[in-house]
PDB file of C-alpha atoms in Angstrom:
ATOM      1  CA  MET A   1      29.886 -69.553   5.144  1.00  0.00           C
ATOM      2  CA  SER A   2      30.558 -66.473   3.159  1.00  0.00           C
ATOM      3  CA  ALA A   3      34.149 -64.898   2.640  1.00  0.00           C
ATOM      4  CA  PRO A   4      34.997 -61.855   4.609  1.00  0.00           C
ATOM      5  CA  LEU A   5      34.279 -58.729   2.857  1.00  0.00           C
ATOM      6  CA  ASP A   6      37.958 -57.769   1.139  1.00  0.00           C
ATOM      7  CA  LYS A   7      38.530 -55.078  -0.993  1.00  0.00           C
ATOM      8  CA  PRO A   8      37.340 -57.677  -4.343  1.00  0.00           C
ATOM      9  CA  ILE A   9      34.185 -58.077  -2.728  1.00  0.00           C
ATOM     10  CA  LEU A  10      33.629 -54.541  -2.119  1.00  0.00           C
ATOM     11  CA  GLY A  11      34.721 -53.208  -5.302  1.00  0.00           C
ATOM     12  CA  LEU A  12      32.555 -55.787  -7.007  1.00  0.00           C
ATOM     13  CA  ALA A  13      29.928 -54.561  -4.820  1.00  0.00           C
ATOM     14  CA  GLY A  14      30.290 -50.883  -6.051  1.00  0.00           C
ATOM     15  CA  LEU A  15      30.581 -51.534  -9.415  1.00  0.00           C
ATOM     16  CA  PHE A  16      26.884 -53.529  -9.453  1.00  0.00           C
ATOM     17  CA  LEU A  17      25.805 -50.453  -7.189  1.00  0.00           C
ATOM     18  CA  THR A  18      27.130 -47.873  -9.386  1.00  0.00           C
ATOM     19  CA  SER A  19      25.886 -49.509 -12.827  1.00  0.00           C
ATOM     20  CA  GLY A  20      22.842 -50.841 -11.264  1.00  0.00           C
ATOM     21  CA  THR A  21      22.117 -47.187 -10.199  1.00  0.00           C
ATOM     22  CA  LEU A  22      23.172 -46.136 -14.131  1.00  0.00           C
ATOM     23  CA  HIS A  23      20.806 -48.431 -15.263  1.00  0.00           C
ATOM     24  CA  MET A  24      17.680 -46.542 -13.706  1.00  0.00           C
ATOM     25  CA  VAL A  25      19.218 -43.232 -14.163  1.00  0.00           C
ATOM     26  CA  ARG A  26      19.745 -43.843 -17.665  1.00  0.00           C
ATOM     27  CA  PRO A  27      18.284 -46.669 -19.424  1.00  0.00           C
ATOM     28  CA  GLU A  28      18.518 -45.373 -22.688  1.00  0.00           C
ATOM     29  CA  VAL A  29      22.437 -45.574 -22.600  1.00  0.00           C
ATOM     30  CA  PHE A  30      21.531 -49.703 -22.077  1.00  0.00           C
ATOM     31  CA  GLU A  31      19.174 -50.232 -23.977  1.00  0.00           C
ATOM     32  CA  ALA A  32      21.228 -50.547 -27.416  1.00  0.00           C
ATOM     33  CA  ILE A  33      23.441 -53.542 -25.916  1.00  0.00           C
ATOM     34  CA  VAL A  34      20.059 -55.581 -25.585  1.00  0.00           C
ATOM     35  CA  PRO A  35      20.680 -58.481 -27.884  1.00  0.00           C
ATOM     36  CA  ARG A  36      18.719 -58.837 -30.784  1.00  0.00           C
ATOM     37  CA  PRO A  37      16.264 -61.523 -30.180  1.00  0.00           C
ATOM     38  CA  LEU A  38      15.155 -59.934 -26.819  1.00  0.00           C
ATOM     39  CA  LYS A  39      14.527 -56.331 -28.663  1.00  0.00           C
ATOM     40  CA  GLY A  40      10.816 -55.117 -27.933  1.00  0.00           C
ATOM     41  CA  TYR A  41      11.432 -55.464 -23.825  1.00  0.00           C
ATOM     42  CA  GLN A  42      14.895 -53.203 -24.155  1.00  0.00           C
ATOM     43  CA  ARG A  43      13.731 -50.869 -21.642  1.00  0.00           C
ATOM     44  CA  GLU A  44      12.279 -53.526 -18.970  1.00  0.00           C
ATOM     45  CA  LEU A  45      15.197 -55.491 -19.261  1.00  0.00           C
ATOM     46  CA  VAL A  46      17.262 -52.649 -18.899  1.00  0.00           C
ATOM     47  CA  TYR A  47      15.482 -51.872 -15.327  1.00  0.00           C
ATOM     48  CA  ALA A  48      15.283 -55.220 -14.162  1.00  0.00           C
ATOM     49  CA  SER A  49      19.341 -55.774 -14.693  1.00  0.00           C
ATOM     50  CA  GLY A  50      19.736 -52.733 -12.810  1.00  0.00           C
ATOM     51  CA  VAL A  51      17.265 -53.811  -9.656  1.00  0.00           C
ATOM     52  CA  ALA A  52      19.131 -56.944  -9.816  1.00  0.00           C
ATOM     53  CA  GLU A  53      22.527 -55.343 -10.108  1.00  0.00           C
ATOM     54  CA  ILE A  54      21.549 -52.980  -6.884  1.00  0.00           C
ATOM     55  CA  GLY A  55      20.362 -56.041  -5.047  1.00  0.00           C
ATOM     56  CA  CYS A  56      23.444 -57.929  -5.299  1.00  0.00           C
ATOM     57  CA  GLY A  57      25.700 -54.655  -4.517  1.00  0.00           C
ATOM     58  CA  LEU A  58      23.730 -54.640  -1.189  1.00  0.00           C
ATOM     59  CA  GLY A  59      23.449 -58.072  -0.630  1.00  0.00           C
ATOM     60  CA  LEU A  60      27.462 -58.542  -1.125  1.00  0.00           C
ATOM     61  CA  LEU A  61      27.973 -55.895   1.609  1.00  0.00           C
ATOM     62  CA  HIS A  62      26.476 -57.804   4.563  1.00  0.00           C
ATOM     63  CA  PRO A  63      27.702 -61.505   5.970  1.00  0.00           C
ATOM     64  CA  ARG A  64      24.530 -62.838   6.355  1.00  0.00           C
ATOM     65  CA  THR A  65      23.332 -62.163   2.692  1.00  0.00           C
ATOM     66  CA  ARG A  66      26.762 -62.477   1.009  1.00  0.00           C
ATOM     67  CA  PRO A  67      26.329 -65.923   0.191  1.00  0.00           C
ATOM     68  CA  ALA A  68      23.334 -65.990  -1.830  1.00  0.00           C
ATOM     69  CA  ALA A  69      24.327 -62.783  -3.226  1.00  0.00           C
ATOM     70  CA  GLY A  70      27.364 -64.254  -4.499  1.00  0.00           C
ATOM     71  CA  LEU A  71      25.767 -66.702  -6.101  1.00  0.00           C
ATOM     72  CA  ALA A  72      22.943 -64.602  -7.691  1.00  0.00           C
ATOM     73  CA  SER A  73      25.890 -61.663  -8.742  1.00  0.00           C
ATOM     74  CA  ALA A  74      27.962 -64.925 -10.598  1.00  0.00           C
ATOM     75  CA  ALA A  75      24.457 -65.841 -12.343  1.00  0.00           C
ATOM     76  CA  LEU A  76      23.734 -62.123 -13.428  1.00  0.00           C
ATOM     77  CA  LEU A  77      27.348 -61.649 -14.747  1.00  0.00           C
ATOM     78  CA  VAL A  78      26.719 -64.971 -16.746  1.00  0.00           C
ATOM     79  CA  ALA A  79      23.265 -63.321 -17.788  1.00  0.00           C
ATOM     80  CA  VAL A  80      24.619 -59.938 -18.995  1.00  0.00           C
ATOM     81  CA  LEU A  81      27.403 -61.296 -20.668  1.00  0.00           C
ATOM     82  CA  PRO A  82      25.414 -61.478 -24.067  1.00  0.00           C
ATOM     83  CA  ALA A  83      24.673 -57.952 -23.504  1.00  0.00           C
ATOM     84  CA  ASN A  84      28.594 -57.284 -23.400  1.00  0.00           C
ATOM     85  CA  ILE A  85      29.144 -59.104 -26.579  1.00  0.00           C
ATOM     86  CA  GLN A  86      26.649 -57.411 -28.611  1.00  0.00           C
ATOM     87  CA  MET A  87      27.957 -54.218 -27.393  1.00  0.00           C
ATOM     88  CA  SER A  88      31.389 -55.522 -28.804  1.00  0.00           C
ATOM     89  CA  LEU A  89      29.863 -56.654 -32.187  1.00  0.00           C
ATOM     90  CA  ASP A  90      28.022 -53.256 -32.210  1.00  0.00           C
ATOM     91  CA  HIS A  91      31.229 -51.285 -31.529  1.00  0.00           C
ATOM     92  CA  GLY A  92      33.007 -53.293 -34.207  1.00  0.00           C
ATOM     93  CA  ALA A  93      30.516 -52.986 -36.596  1.00  0.00           C
ATOM     94  CA  ARG A  94      30.672 -48.877 -36.405  1.00  0.00           C
ATOM     95  CA  ALA A  95      34.466 -49.048 -36.147  1.00  0.00           C
ATOM     96  CA  ARG A  96      34.428 -50.785 -39.643  1.00  0.00           C
ATOM     97  CA  ARG A  97      32.143 -48.618 -40.914  1.00  0.00           C
ATOM     98  CA  LYS A  98      33.674 -45.101 -39.263  1.00  0.00           C
ATOM     99  CA  ALA A  99      37.437 -46.101 -39.191  1.00  0.00           C
ATOM    100  CA  THR A 100      38.279 -43.129 -36.755  1.00  0.00           C
ATOM    101  CA  PRO A 101      40.768 -43.670 -33.862  1.00  0.00           C
ATOM    102  CA  GLY A 102      37.798 -42.819 -31.617  1.00  0.00           C
ATOM    103  CA  ALA A 103      36.182 -45.922 -32.985  1.00  0.00           C
ATOM    104  CA  ARG A 104      38.383 -48.294 -32.925  1.00  0.00           C
ATOM    105  CA  ALA A 105      39.303 -47.367 -29.443  1.00  0.00           C
ATOM    106  CA  ALA A 106      35.710 -47.776 -28.016  1.00  0.00           C
ATOM    107  CA  PHE A 107      35.890 -51.402 -30.000  1.00  0.00           C
ATOM    108  CA  ALA A 108      39.163 -52.118 -28.605  1.00  0.00           C
ATOM    109  CA  GLY A 109      37.609 -50.933 -24.810  1.00  0.00           C
ATOM    110  CA  THR A 110      34.662 -53.300 -25.249  1.00  0.00           C
ATOM    111  CA  ILE A 111      37.023 -56.223 -26.665  1.00  0.00           C
ATOM    112  CA  ALA A 112      39.431 -55.627 -23.391  1.00  0.00           C
ATOM    113  CA  ARG A 113      36.265 -55.452 -21.092  1.00  0.00           C
ATOM    114  CA  LEU A 114      34.819 -58.788 -21.643  1.00  0.00           C
ATOM    115  CA  PRO A 115      37.942 -60.836 -20.158  1.00  0.00           C
ATOM    116  CA  LEU A 116      37.097 -59.207 -16.939  1.00  0.00           C
ATOM    117  CA  GLN A 117      34.128 -60.704 -16.698  1.00  0.00           C
ATOM    118  CA  TRP A 118      35.731 -64.423 -15.445  1.00  0.00           C
ATOM    119  CA  PRO A 119      37.606 -62.566 -12.142  1.00  0.00           C
ATOM    120  CA  MET A 120      34.670 -60.997 -11.366  1.00  0.00           C
ATOM    121  CA  ILE A 121      32.608 -63.991 -11.410  1.00  0.00           C
ATOM    122  CA  ARG A 122      35.145 -65.996  -9.518  1.00  0.00           C
ATOM    123  CA  THR A 123      35.047 -62.496  -6.832  1.00  0.00           C
ATOM    124  CA  ALA A 124      31.201 -63.534  -6.577  1.00  0.00           C
ATOM    125  CA  LEU A 125      31.657 -67.057  -5.970  1.00  0.00           C
ATOM    126  CA  ARG A 126      34.580 -66.764  -3.463  1.00  0.00           C
ATOM    127  CA  ALA A 127      31.956 -63.959  -1.928  1.00  0.00           C
ATOM    128  CA  ALA A 128      29.298 -67.025  -1.759  1.00  0.00           C
ATOM    129  CA  GLY A 129      32.062 -69.153  -0.140  1.00  0.00           C
ATOM    130  CA  ARG A 130      32.348 -70.875  -3.230  1.00  0.00           C
ATOM    131  CA  ARG A 131      36.312 -71.493  -4.136  1.00  0.00           C
TER     132      ARG A 131
END
């Protein structure tokens, strides 16, 4: 049995729908964070992850699909973690090269974002009826 649609689950659905739409409309923004071993398939992976995010977001909104969407959302969040780490590594290298306040702030933002994956994964699992 899935959890009721509360603010955290609704927020996660909104994040997935927004991010997934951005993946489809502006894929070039996300291509740079595809981990290096997967280079050569950036556009395809960005589109695939965008479709997955939209599917998860929509699935979280309905009680009948929420359990499966919750599990899929947790798996997706784990799957994209390497891309988020790659983004932090790239911003860290840029901050060392440029050493501007903007480059340092961007790097700090990517580092601060990484721990937010865990509460989102917990919310996804709770949406699936797992605690």
